[in-house]
Amino acid sequence: MRKKVSVIGAGQTGASTAQRIIQAGYADIVLTDVVEGLAEGKALDLQESAPIVGFDALVTGVTTTPDGKGYEATANSDLVIITSGVPRKPGMSRDELLAVNQQVITTVVQAIVRYSPECVIVMLTNPVDAMTQLAYKVSGFPSNRVVGQAGILDTARYKTFIALELGVSFQNVDAYVLGGHGDAMVPLPRYTIVGGRPLTSLLPADKIEAIVERTRRGGEEIVKLLKTGSAFYAPSAALAEMANAILLDQKRILPCCAYLTGQYGINGLYVGVPVKLGQNGVEEIIEFALTSDESRALQQSANAVRSLVQAMKI
Ligand code: APR
């Protein structure tokens, strides 16, 4: 029997994520949006690609209301991926999105939980660390079943810049970016390995610092180029990777936004750390040994997340 995934928000990232997952063939998808006909249209278009691409999974589109009605079709989802909300505009920080998206996510999560009380929730909507904490709070789920996507994308950007700089395959770079999905994110050059060799032995410190800085501003770089909307190809690839890890119980070690209960000296907060991702969601928080500088950077990043969480007054 196929798995069931609901993707909330049929915009750029939601639709692209649905495409990636449906093409894998192992899960049926319900795609929803508040814009009348948008989810239905994209779902039908995706379904009509089945004879060409070659999959048998079903994709259904549903229009929901902003006050949380119309979620019946999402019932009994194994996984719910939330991309609904307002994306960043040029010059707008992720943090400024907070108030707008807090309302959207509260309503969406209440509706999801009503119909899929056993699902795993994966959050994408920005500011993602705060929105994941909000989803955890509103859902009442155990923290392992609420997880955010940020680190896979940030790490992918970091790996991309390194591979381009060194002229090696993108797949030969093994790396982790920790912390919140903001300007204070924490790429870890010490844990970055390129084809078996540490990055620190391959590039001078100033080159590495420039790559780290570009990674921190990776989202902004794309927003500036696009002028309307934000990145969605790499974000949707990151979401599909998380869906595979959870629904296929892959036990992948991936950087995700997860609830910490004392690990890394952080308590009661969602922050980006390496986790083991499987059918139960976050099955383990992986603790890297950090230097005092790295640890300080992670605390600073966590503080930025904490101030957002406090601003939500949840
Ligand atoms: N329920 C369902 N869908 C909603 C709701 C809601 N309450 N409110 C908004 N939406 C829909 C919008 O109608 C839109 O189609 O969410 C979709 C968002 O899609 P885009 O505007 O294309 O944004 P996208 O680029 O996909 O980014 C989505 O991810 O990267 C983050 O900051 C980004 O928070 C944003 C999210």
mmCIF file of C-alpha atoms and ligand atoms in Angstrom:
data_model
loop_
_atom_site.group_PDB
_atom_site.id
_atom_site.type_symbol
_atom_site.label_atom_id
_atom_site.label_comp_id
_atom_site.label_asym_id
_atom_site.label_seq_id
_atom_site.Cartn_x
_atom_site.Cartn_y
_atom_site.Cartn_z
ATOM 1 C CA MET A 1 0.000 0.000 0.000
ATOM 2 C CA ARG A 2 1.280 3.441 -0.931
ATOM 3 C CA LYS A 3 2.072 6.051 1.718
ATOM 4 C CA LYS A 4 0.079 9.270 1.885
ATOM 5 C CA VAL A 5 1.611 12.732 1.876
ATOM 6 C CA SER A 6 -0.219 16.039 2.148
ATOM 7 C CA VAL A 7 1.554 19.127 0.858
ATOM 8 C CA ILE A 8 0.042 22.326 2.233
ATOM 9 C CA GLY A 9 0.583 25.262 -0.114
ATOM 10 C CA ALA A 10 0.628 24.664 -3.873
ATOM 11 C CA GLY A 11 2.961 27.560 -4.640
ATOM 12 C CA GLN A 12 6.455 27.294 -6.064
ATOM 13 C CA THR A 13 7.934 25.071 -3.384
ATOM 14 C CA GLY A 14 4.831 23.024 -2.582
ATOM 15 C CA ALA A 15 4.125 22.124 -6.205
ATOM 16 C CA SER A 16 7.775 21.386 -6.922
ATOM 17 C CA THR A 17 7.939 19.144 -3.836
ATOM 18 C CA ALA A 18 4.783 17.328 -4.907
ATOM 19 C CA GLN A 19 6.350 16.737 -8.311
ATOM 20 C CA ARG A 20 9.515 15.274 -6.853
ATOM 21 C CA ILE A 21 7.659 12.951 -4.465
ATOM 22 C CA ILE A 22 4.967 11.793 -6.895
ATOM 23 C CA GLN A 23 7.622 10.907 -9.453
ATOM 24 C CA ALA A 24 9.225 8.578 -6.900
ATOM 25 C CA GLY A 25 5.947 6.652 -7.077
ATOM 26 C CA TYR A 26 5.654 5.304 -3.528
ATOM 27 C CA ALA A 27 3.231 7.887 -2.114
ATOM 28 C CA ASP A 28 -0.126 9.398 -3.055
ATOM 29 C CA ILE A 29 -0.279 13.155 -2.602
ATOM 30 C CA VAL A 30 -2.926 15.634 -1.548
ATOM 31 C CA LEU A 31 -1.941 19.162 -2.526
ATOM 32 C CA THR A 32 -3.827 22.072 -0.931
ATOM 33 C CA ASP A 33 -3.960 25.839 -1.294
ATOM 34 C CA VAL A 34 -6.259 28.698 -0.339
ATOM 35 C CA VAL A 35 -6.245 30.101 -3.890
ATOM 36 C CA GLU A 36 -9.324 28.675 -5.579
ATOM 37 C CA GLY A 37 -8.416 26.053 -8.183
ATOM 38 C CA LEU A 38 -4.619 26.415 -7.848
ATOM 39 C CA ALA A 39 -4.022 23.083 -6.101
ATOM 40 C CA GLU A 40 -6.588 21.288 -8.270
ATOM 41 C CA GLY A 41 -4.995 22.644 -11.455
ATOM 42 C CA LYS A 42 -1.437 21.768 -10.472
ATOM 43 C CA ALA A 43 -2.487 18.339 -9.184
ATOM 44 C CA LEU A 44 -4.262 17.500 -12.424
ATOM 45 C CA ASP A 45 -1.292 18.700 -14.465
ATOM 46 C CA LEU A 46 1.037 16.545 -12.344
ATOM 47 C CA GLN A 47 -1.267 13.534 -12.641
ATOM 48 C CA GLU A 48 -1.323 13.893 -16.407
ATOM 49 C CA SER A 49 2.477 13.555 -16.417
ATOM 50 C CA ALA A 50 2.117 9.995 -15.046
ATOM 51 C CA PRO A 51 1.852 8.184 -18.392
ATOM 52 C CA ILE A 52 4.967 9.996 -19.622
ATOM 53 C CA VAL A 53 7.113 9.879 -16.485
ATOM 54 C CA GLY A 54 5.847 6.455 -15.475
ATOM 55 C CA PHE A 55 4.280 6.363 -12.009
ATOM 56 C CA ASP A 56 0.978 5.091 -10.621
ATOM 57 C CA ALA A 57 0.650 7.234 -7.510
ATOM 58 C CA LEU A 58 -2.371 9.521 -7.277
ATOM 59 C CA VAL A 59 -2.278 13.277 -6.776
ATOM 60 C CA THR A 60 -5.347 15.224 -5.699
ATOM 61 C CA GLY A 61 -5.778 18.986 -5.381
ATOM 62 C CA VAL A 62 -7.986 20.674 -2.805
ATOM 63 C CA THR A 63 -8.933 24.292 -2.099
ATOM 64 C CA THR A 64 -8.982 25.022 1.642
ATOM 65 C CA THR A 65 -10.128 28.172 3.416
ATOM 66 C CA PRO A 66 -7.820 30.497 5.391
ATOM 67 C CA ASP A 67 -9.805 29.619 8.536
ATOM 68 C CA GLY A 68 -8.933 25.939 8.189
ATOM 69 C CA LYS A 69 -11.847 24.319 6.392
ATOM 70 C CA GLY A 70 -11.607 21.747 3.593
ATOM 71 C CA TYR A 71 -8.945 19.449 5.059
ATOM 72 C CA GLU A 72 -10.996 16.220 4.912
ATOM 73 C CA ALA A 73 -9.012 14.899 1.935
ATOM 74 C CA THR A 74 -5.769 15.107 3.947
ATOM 75 C CA ALA A 75 -7.069 12.555 6.489
ATOM 76 C CA ASN A 76 -4.674 9.837 7.637
ATOM 77 C CA SER A 77 -1.596 11.282 5.999
ATOM 78 C CA ASP A 78 1.678 9.661 7.035
ATOM 79 C CA LEU A 79 3.508 12.893 6.362
ATOM 80 C CA VAL A 80 2.344 16.501 6.073
ATOM 81 C CA ILE A 81 4.713 19.010 4.485
ATOM 82 C CA ILE A 82 3.838 22.639 5.183
ATOM 83 C CA THR A 83 4.921 25.242 2.639
ATOM 84 C CA SER A 84 1.953 27.596 2.972
ATOM 85 C CA GLY A 85 2.586 31.217 3.724
ATOM 86 C CA VAL A 86 4.037 34.348 2.304
ATOM 87 C CA PRO A 87 7.541 34.137 0.826
ATOM 88 C CA ARG A 88 10.216 36.764 1.325
ATOM 89 C CA LYS A 89 10.265 39.816 -0.897
ATOM 90 C CA PRO A 90 13.499 41.673 -1.798
ATOM 91 C CA GLY A 91 14.780 43.591 1.210
ATOM 92 C CA MET A 92 12.516 41.663 3.585
ATOM 93 C CA SER A 93 14.207 39.501 6.221
ATOM 94 C CA ARG A 94 12.927 36.049 7.093
ATOM 95 C CA ASP A 95 12.134 37.410 10.502
ATOM 96 C CA GLU A 96 9.750 40.033 9.162
ATOM 97 C CA LEU A 97 7.658 37.216 7.830
ATOM 98 C CA LEU A 98 6.998 36.099 11.371
ATOM 99 C CA ALA A 99 3.719 37.782 12.173
ATOM 100 C CA VAL A 100 2.076 37.018 8.830
ATOM 101 C CA ASN A 101 3.049 33.385 8.779
ATOM 102 C CA GLN A 102 2.312 32.762 12.471
ATOM 103 C CA GLN A 103 -1.398 33.137 11.753
ATOM 104 C CA VAL A 104 -1.267 30.911 8.653
ATOM 105 C CA ILE A 105 0.667 28.130 10.369
ATOM 106 C CA THR A 106 -1.495 28.105 13.495
ATOM 107 C CA THR A 107 -4.641 27.533 11.445
ATOM 108 C CA VAL A 108 -3.028 25.005 9.131
ATOM 109 C CA VAL A 109 -1.559 22.916 11.947
ATOM 110 C CA GLN A 110 -4.856 22.837 13.845
ATOM 111 C CA ALA A 111 -6.590 21.540 10.722
ATOM 112 C CA ILE A 112 -3.916 18.934 9.973
ATOM 113 C CA VAL A 113 -3.920 17.522 13.477
ATOM 114 C CA ARG A 114 -7.697 17.107 13.396
ATOM 115 C CA TYR A 115 -7.459 14.760 10.387
ATOM 116 C CA SER A 116 -3.995 13.188 10.712
ATOM 117 C CA PRO A 117 -3.242 12.799 14.425
ATOM 118 C CA GLU A 118 -0.449 10.277 13.777
ATOM 119 C CA CYS A 119 1.436 12.080 11.009
ATOM 120 C CA VAL A 120 4.933 13.505 10.953
ATOM 121 C CA ILE A 121 4.963 17.245 10.191
ATOM 122 C CA VAL A 122 7.777 18.741 8.134
ATOM 123 C CA MET A 123 7.833 22.547 8.184
ATOM 124 C CA LEU A 124 9.280 24.746 5.463
ATOM 125 C CA THR A 125 7.520 28.078 5.936
ATOM 126 C CA ASN A 126 9.849 30.864 7.087
ATOM 127 C CA PRO A 127 11.099 31.879 9.540
ATOM 128 C CA VAL A 128 11.365 28.116 9.687
ATOM 129 C CA ASP A 129 12.857 27.563 13.147
ATOM 130 C CA ALA A 130 10.147 29.655 14.797
ATOM 131 C CA MET A 131 7.402 28.141 12.613
ATOM 132 C CA THR A 132 8.549 24.629 13.540
ATOM 133 C CA GLN A 133 8.437 25.531 17.227
ATOM 134 C CA LEU A 134 4.952 26.958 16.643
ATOM 135 C CA ALA A 135 3.810 23.759 14.890
ATOM 136 C CA TYR A 136 5.159 21.687 17.793
ATOM 137 C CA LYS A 137 3.256 23.831 20.273
ATOM 138 C CA VAL A 138 -0.019 23.968 18.322
ATOM 139 C CA SER A 139 -0.007 20.277 17.331
ATOM 140 C CA GLY A 140 0.653 18.894 20.793
ATOM 141 C CA PHE A 141 2.675 16.165 18.997
ATOM 142 C CA PRO A 142 5.796 14.661 20.567
ATOM 143 C CA SER A 143 8.781 16.642 19.331
ATOM 144 C CA ASN A 144 10.140 13.777 17.202
ATOM 145 C CA ARG A 145 7.086 14.105 14.923
ATOM 146 C CA VAL A 146 7.625 17.805 14.172
ATOM 147 C CA VAL A 147 10.752 18.744 12.245
ATOM 148 C CA GLY A 148 11.832 21.653 10.059
ATOM 149 C CA GLN A 149 13.759 21.871 6.810
ATOM 150 C CA ALA A 150 16.601 24.352 6.721
ATOM 151 C CA GLY A 151 19.927 22.642 7.257
ATOM 152 C CA ILE A 152 19.715 20.427 4.172
ATOM 153 C CA LEU A 153 19.240 23.489 1.982
ATOM 154 C CA ASP A 154 21.913 25.553 3.725
ATOM 155 C CA THR A 155 24.296 22.595 3.562
ATOM 156 C CA ALA A 156 23.502 22.040 -0.123
ATOM 157 C CA ARG A 157 24.366 25.659 -0.879
ATOM 158 C CA TYR A 158 27.611 25.359 1.079
ATOM 159 C CA LYS A 159 28.509 22.098 -0.700
ATOM 160 C CA THR A 160 27.677 23.640 -4.086
ATOM 161 C CA PHE A 161 30.024 26.599 -3.585
ATOM 162 C CA ILE A 162 32.812 24.299 -2.360
ATOM 163 C CA ALA A 163 32.440 21.891 -5.279
ATOM 164 C CA LEU A 164 32.444 24.790 -7.761
ATOM 165 C CA GLU A 165 35.521 26.312 -6.118
ATOM 166 C CA LEU A 166 37.455 23.024 -6.132
ATOM 167 C CA GLY A 167 36.158 21.745 -9.466
ATOM 168 C CA VAL A 168 35.006 18.418 -8.002
ATOM 169 C CA SER A 169 31.695 16.573 -8.075
ATOM 170 C CA PHE A 170 28.969 18.064 -5.898
ATOM 171 C CA GLN A 171 28.545 14.565 -4.486
ATOM 172 C CA ASN A 172 32.101 14.444 -3.173
ATOM 173 C CA VAL A 173 31.503 17.126 -0.566
ATOM 174 C CA ASP A 174 30.342 15.917 2.854
ATOM 175 C CA ALA A 175 29.362 18.746 5.174
ATOM 176 C CA TYR A 176 26.984 20.071 7.809
ATOM 177 C CA VAL A 177 25.558 23.507 8.471
ATOM 178 C CA LEU A 178 24.086 23.881 11.943
ATOM 179 C CA GLY A 179 22.093 26.579 13.718
ATOM 180 C CA GLY A 180 19.025 28.541 12.724
ATOM 181 C CA HIS A 181 18.099 29.310 9.114
ATOM 182 C CA GLY A 182 19.240 32.917 9.326
ATOM 183 C CA ASP A 183 22.290 35.082 9.008
ATOM 184 C CA ALA A 184 23.738 33.453 12.137
ATOM 185 C CA MET A 185 23.723 29.909 10.688
ATOM 186 C CA VAL A 186 26.845 27.895 11.503
ATOM 187 C CA PRO A 187 28.666 26.126 8.638
ATOM 188 C CA LEU A 188 31.320 23.792 10.066
ATOM 189 C CA PRO A 189 34.495 23.752 7.902
ATOM 190 C CA ARG A 190 36.127 21.432 10.446
ATOM 191 C CA TYR A 191 33.538 18.779 9.628
ATOM 192 C CA THR A 192 33.669 19.374 5.871
ATOM 193 C CA ILE A 193 35.291 16.539 3.943
ATOM 194 C CA VAL A 194 35.981 16.570 0.210
ATOM 195 C CA GLY A 195 36.693 13.140 -1.232
ATOM 196 C CA GLY A 196 38.161 11.981 2.073
ATOM 197 C CA ARG A 197 40.270 15.089 2.714
ATOM 198 C CA PRO A 198 39.372 17.891 5.142
ATOM 199 C CA LEU A 199 38.339 21.169 3.468
ATOM 200 C CA THR A 200 40.715 23.058 5.742
ATOM 201 C CA SER A 201 43.651 21.321 3.979
ATOM 202 C CA LEU A 202 42.318 22.170 0.502
ATOM 203 C CA LEU A 203 41.401 25.856 0.656
ATOM 204 C CA PRO A 204 42.959 28.849 2.442
ATOM 205 C CA ALA A 205 41.021 30.305 5.380
ATOM 206 C CA ASP A 206 39.911 33.439 3.495
ATOM 207 C CA LYS A 207 38.398 31.363 0.653
ATOM 208 C CA ILE A 208 36.540 29.208 3.162
ATOM 209 C CA GLU A 209 35.279 32.313 4.971
ATOM 210 C CA ALA A 210 33.994 33.759 1.685
ATOM 211 C CA ILE A 211 32.108 30.508 0.987
ATOM 212 C CA VAL A 212 30.672 30.513 4.507
ATOM 213 C CA GLU A 213 29.514 34.103 4.042
ATOM 214 C CA ARG A 214 27.920 33.357 0.666
ATOM 215 C CA THR A 215 26.140 30.377 2.227
ATOM 216 C CA ARG A 216 24.724 32.611 4.966
ATOM 217 C CA ARG A 217 23.341 34.923 2.296
ATOM 218 C CA GLY A 218 22.335 32.142 -0.098
ATOM 219 C CA GLY A 219 18.599 32.734 0.194
ATOM 220 C CA GLU A 220 18.970 36.475 -0.191
ATOM 221 C CA GLU A 221 21.162 36.061 -3.296
ATOM 222 C CA ILE A 222 18.350 34.221 -5.050
ATOM 223 C CA VAL A 223 15.596 36.567 -3.810
ATOM 224 C CA LYS A 224 17.545 39.499 -5.279
ATOM 225 C CA LEU A 225 17.900 37.775 -8.638
ATOM 226 C CA LEU A 226 14.302 36.605 -8.874
ATOM 227 C CA LYS A 227 12.827 39.910 -7.655
ATOM 228 C CA THR A 228 9.515 38.194 -6.910
ATOM 229 C CA GLY A 229 9.459 35.020 -4.833
ATOM 230 C CA SER A 230 12.274 33.010 -3.328
ATOM 231 C CA ALA A 231 14.217 29.835 -4.057
ATOM 232 C CA PHE A 232 12.228 26.663 -4.619
ATOM 233 C CA TYR A 233 14.182 24.102 -6.658
ATOM 234 C CA ALA A 234 16.752 23.368 -3.953
ATOM 235 C CA PRO A 235 14.207 23.779 -1.098
ATOM 236 C CA SER A 236 11.875 21.257 -2.739
ATOM 237 C CA ALA A 237 14.764 18.849 -3.285
ATOM 238 C CA ALA A 238 15.546 19.144 0.431
ATOM 239 C CA LEU A 239 11.924 18.416 1.349
ATOM 240 C CA ALA A 240 11.827 15.384 -0.944
ATOM 241 C CA GLU A 241 15.002 14.076 0.679
ATOM 242 C CA MET A 242 13.356 14.372 4.104
ATOM 243 C CA ALA A 243 10.181 12.679 2.802
ATOM 244 C CA ASN A 244 12.242 9.765 1.493
ATOM 245 C CA ALA A 245 14.130 9.457 4.782
ATOM 246 C CA ILE A 246 10.898 9.371 6.803
ATOM 247 C CA LEU A 247 8.583 7.356 4.561
ATOM 248 C CA LEU A 248 11.210 4.832 3.505
ATOM 249 C CA ASP A 249 12.632 4.697 7.059
ATOM 250 C CA GLN A 250 16.117 5.395 5.757
ATOM 251 C CA LYS A 251 17.649 6.532 9.086
ATOM 252 C CA ARG A 252 19.560 9.243 7.206
ATOM 253 C CA ILE A 253 21.802 11.576 9.194
ATOM 254 C CA LEU A 254 20.668 14.969 7.961
ATOM 255 C CA PRO A 255 20.860 18.507 9.320
ATOM 256 C CA CYS A 256 17.304 19.411 10.346
ATOM 257 C CA CYS A 257 15.536 21.844 12.612
ATOM 258 C CA ALA A 258 14.864 19.688 15.687
ATOM 259 C CA TYR A 259 13.747 20.156 19.284
ATOM 260 C CA LEU A 260 16.664 20.201 21.707
ATOM 261 C CA THR A 261 16.350 19.118 25.309
ATOM 262 C CA GLY A 262 19.814 19.994 26.575
ATOM 263 C CA GLN A 263 21.903 18.778 23.615
ATOM 264 C CA TYR A 264 24.524 21.350 22.610
ATOM 265 C CA GLY A 265 23.622 23.127 25.868
ATOM 266 C CA ILE A 266 20.287 24.260 24.380
ATOM 267 C CA ASN A 267 16.979 23.430 26.013
ATOM 268 C CA GLY A 268 13.366 23.676 24.850
ATOM 269 C CA LEU A 269 14.132 25.155 21.435
ATOM 270 C CA TYR A 270 14.082 24.119 17.754
ATOM 271 C CA VAL A 271 17.512 24.644 16.175
ATOM 272 C CA GLY A 272 19.339 23.125 13.189
ATOM 273 C CA VAL A 273 21.427 20.103 14.210
ATOM 274 C CA PRO A 274 22.293 16.740 12.654
ATOM 275 C CA VAL A 275 19.550 14.193 13.336
ATOM 276 C CA LYS A 276 18.743 10.616 12.420
ATOM 277 C CA LEU A 277 15.597 10.796 10.286
ATOM 278 C CA GLY A 278 13.407 7.699 9.925
ATOM 279 C CA GLN A 279 9.803 6.528 10.116
ATOM 280 C CA ASN A 280 9.371 8.047 13.582
ATOM 281 C CA GLY A 281 10.632 11.415 12.404
ATOM 282 C CA VAL A 282 13.595 12.610 14.447
ATOM 283 C CA GLU A 283 14.873 9.365 15.958
ATOM 284 C CA GLU A 284 18.067 10.760 17.439
ATOM 285 C CA ILE A 285 19.845 14.081 17.846
ATOM 286 C CA ILE A 286 23.466 13.667 16.791
ATOM 287 C CA GLU A 287 25.907 15.641 18.920
ATOM 288 C CA PHE A 288 29.110 16.820 17.248
ATOM 289 C CA ALA A 289 32.011 17.814 19.474
ATOM 290 C CA LEU A 290 32.311 21.561 18.915
ATOM 291 C CA THR A 291 35.178 23.920 19.662
ATOM 292 C CA SER A 292 34.364 26.823 21.949
ATOM 293 C CA ASP A 293 34.105 29.162 18.918
ATOM 294 C CA GLU A 294 31.734 26.832 17.087
ATOM 295 C CA SER A 295 29.708 26.346 20.222
ATOM 296 C CA ARG A 296 29.488 30.109 20.770
ATOM 297 C CA ALA A 297 28.309 30.599 17.168
ATOM 298 C CA LEU A 298 25.625 27.949 17.667
ATOM 299 C CA GLN A 299 24.461 29.620 20.892
ATOM 300 C CA GLN A 300 24.241 32.955 19.082
ATOM 301 C CA SER A 301 22.200 31.393 16.332
ATOM 302 C CA ALA A 302 19.946 29.747 18.933
ATOM 303 C CA ASN A 303 19.524 33.121 20.650
ATOM 304 C CA ALA A 304 18.275 34.624 17.385
ATOM 305 C CA VAL A 305 15.725 31.797 17.126
ATOM 306 C CA ARG A 306 14.744 32.238 20.776
ATOM 307 C CA SER A 307 13.991 35.930 20.305
ATOM 308 C CA LEU A 308 11.661 35.073 17.409
ATOM 309 C CA VAL A 309 9.929 32.422 19.472
ATOM 310 C CA GLN A 310 9.484 34.928 22.291
ATOM 311 C CA ALA A 311 8.058 37.470 19.833
ATOM 312 C CA MET A 312 5.332 34.977 18.901
ATOM 313 C CA LYS A 313 4.214 34.825 22.555
ATOM 314 C CA ILE A 314 3.258 31.146 22.291
HETATM 315 N N1 APR B 1 -3.337 27.443 3.516
HETATM 316 C C1 APR B 1 -2.848 26.889 2.374
HETATM 317 N N2 APR B 1 -2.078 27.583 1.509
HETATM 318 C C2 APR B 1 -1.810 28.858 1.798
HETATM 319 C C3 APR B 1 -2.278 29.500 2.967
HETATM 320 C C4 APR B 1 -3.083 28.721 3.847
HETATM 321 N N3 APR B 1 -3.595 29.250 4.969
HETATM 322 N N4 APR B 1 -1.822 30.781 2.954
HETATM 323 C C5 APR B 1 -1.067 30.923 1.848
HETATM 324 N N5 APR B 1 -1.073 29.778 1.135
HETATM 325 C C6 APR B 1 -0.419 29.469 -0.128
HETATM 326 C C7 APR B 1 -0.379 30.629 -1.115
HETATM 327 O O1 APR B 1 -1.621 30.803 -1.759
HETATM 328 C C8 APR B 1 0.729 30.174 -2.054
HETATM 329 O O2 APR B 1 0.215 29.470 -3.166
HETATM 330 O O3 APR B 1 0.937 29.153 0.088
HETATM 331 C C9 APR B 1 1.579 29.227 -1.182
HETATM 332 C C10 APR B 1 2.997 29.704 -1.001
HETATM 333 O O4 APR B 1 3.623 29.585 -2.214
HETATM 334 P P1 APR B 1 4.598 30.694 -2.814
HETATM 335 O O5 APR B 1 4.008 32.041 -2.566
HETATM 336 O O6 APR B 1 4.912 30.295 -4.215
HETATM 337 O O7 APR B 1 5.883 30.571 -1.877
HETATM 338 P P2 APR B 1 7.072 29.529 -1.945
HETATM 339 O O8 APR B 1 8.174 30.097 -2.748
HETATM 340 O O9 APR B 1 6.549 28.186 -2.271
HETATM 341 O O10 APR B 1 7.554 29.559 -0.428
HETATM 342 C C11 APR B 1 6.754 29.026 0.590
HETATM 343 O O11 APR B 1 8.640 28.605 1.979
HETATM 344 O O12 APR B 1 10.792 29.311 1.610
HETATM 345 C C12 APR B 1 9.649 29.511 2.352
HETATM 346 O O13 APR B 1 9.671 31.817 2.882
HETATM 347 C C13 APR B 1 9.089 30.861 2.079
HETATM 348 O O14 APR B 1 7.396 30.793 3.711
HETATM 349 C C14 APR B 1 7.646 30.675 2.330
HETATM 350 C C15 APR B 1 7.389 29.227 1.930
#
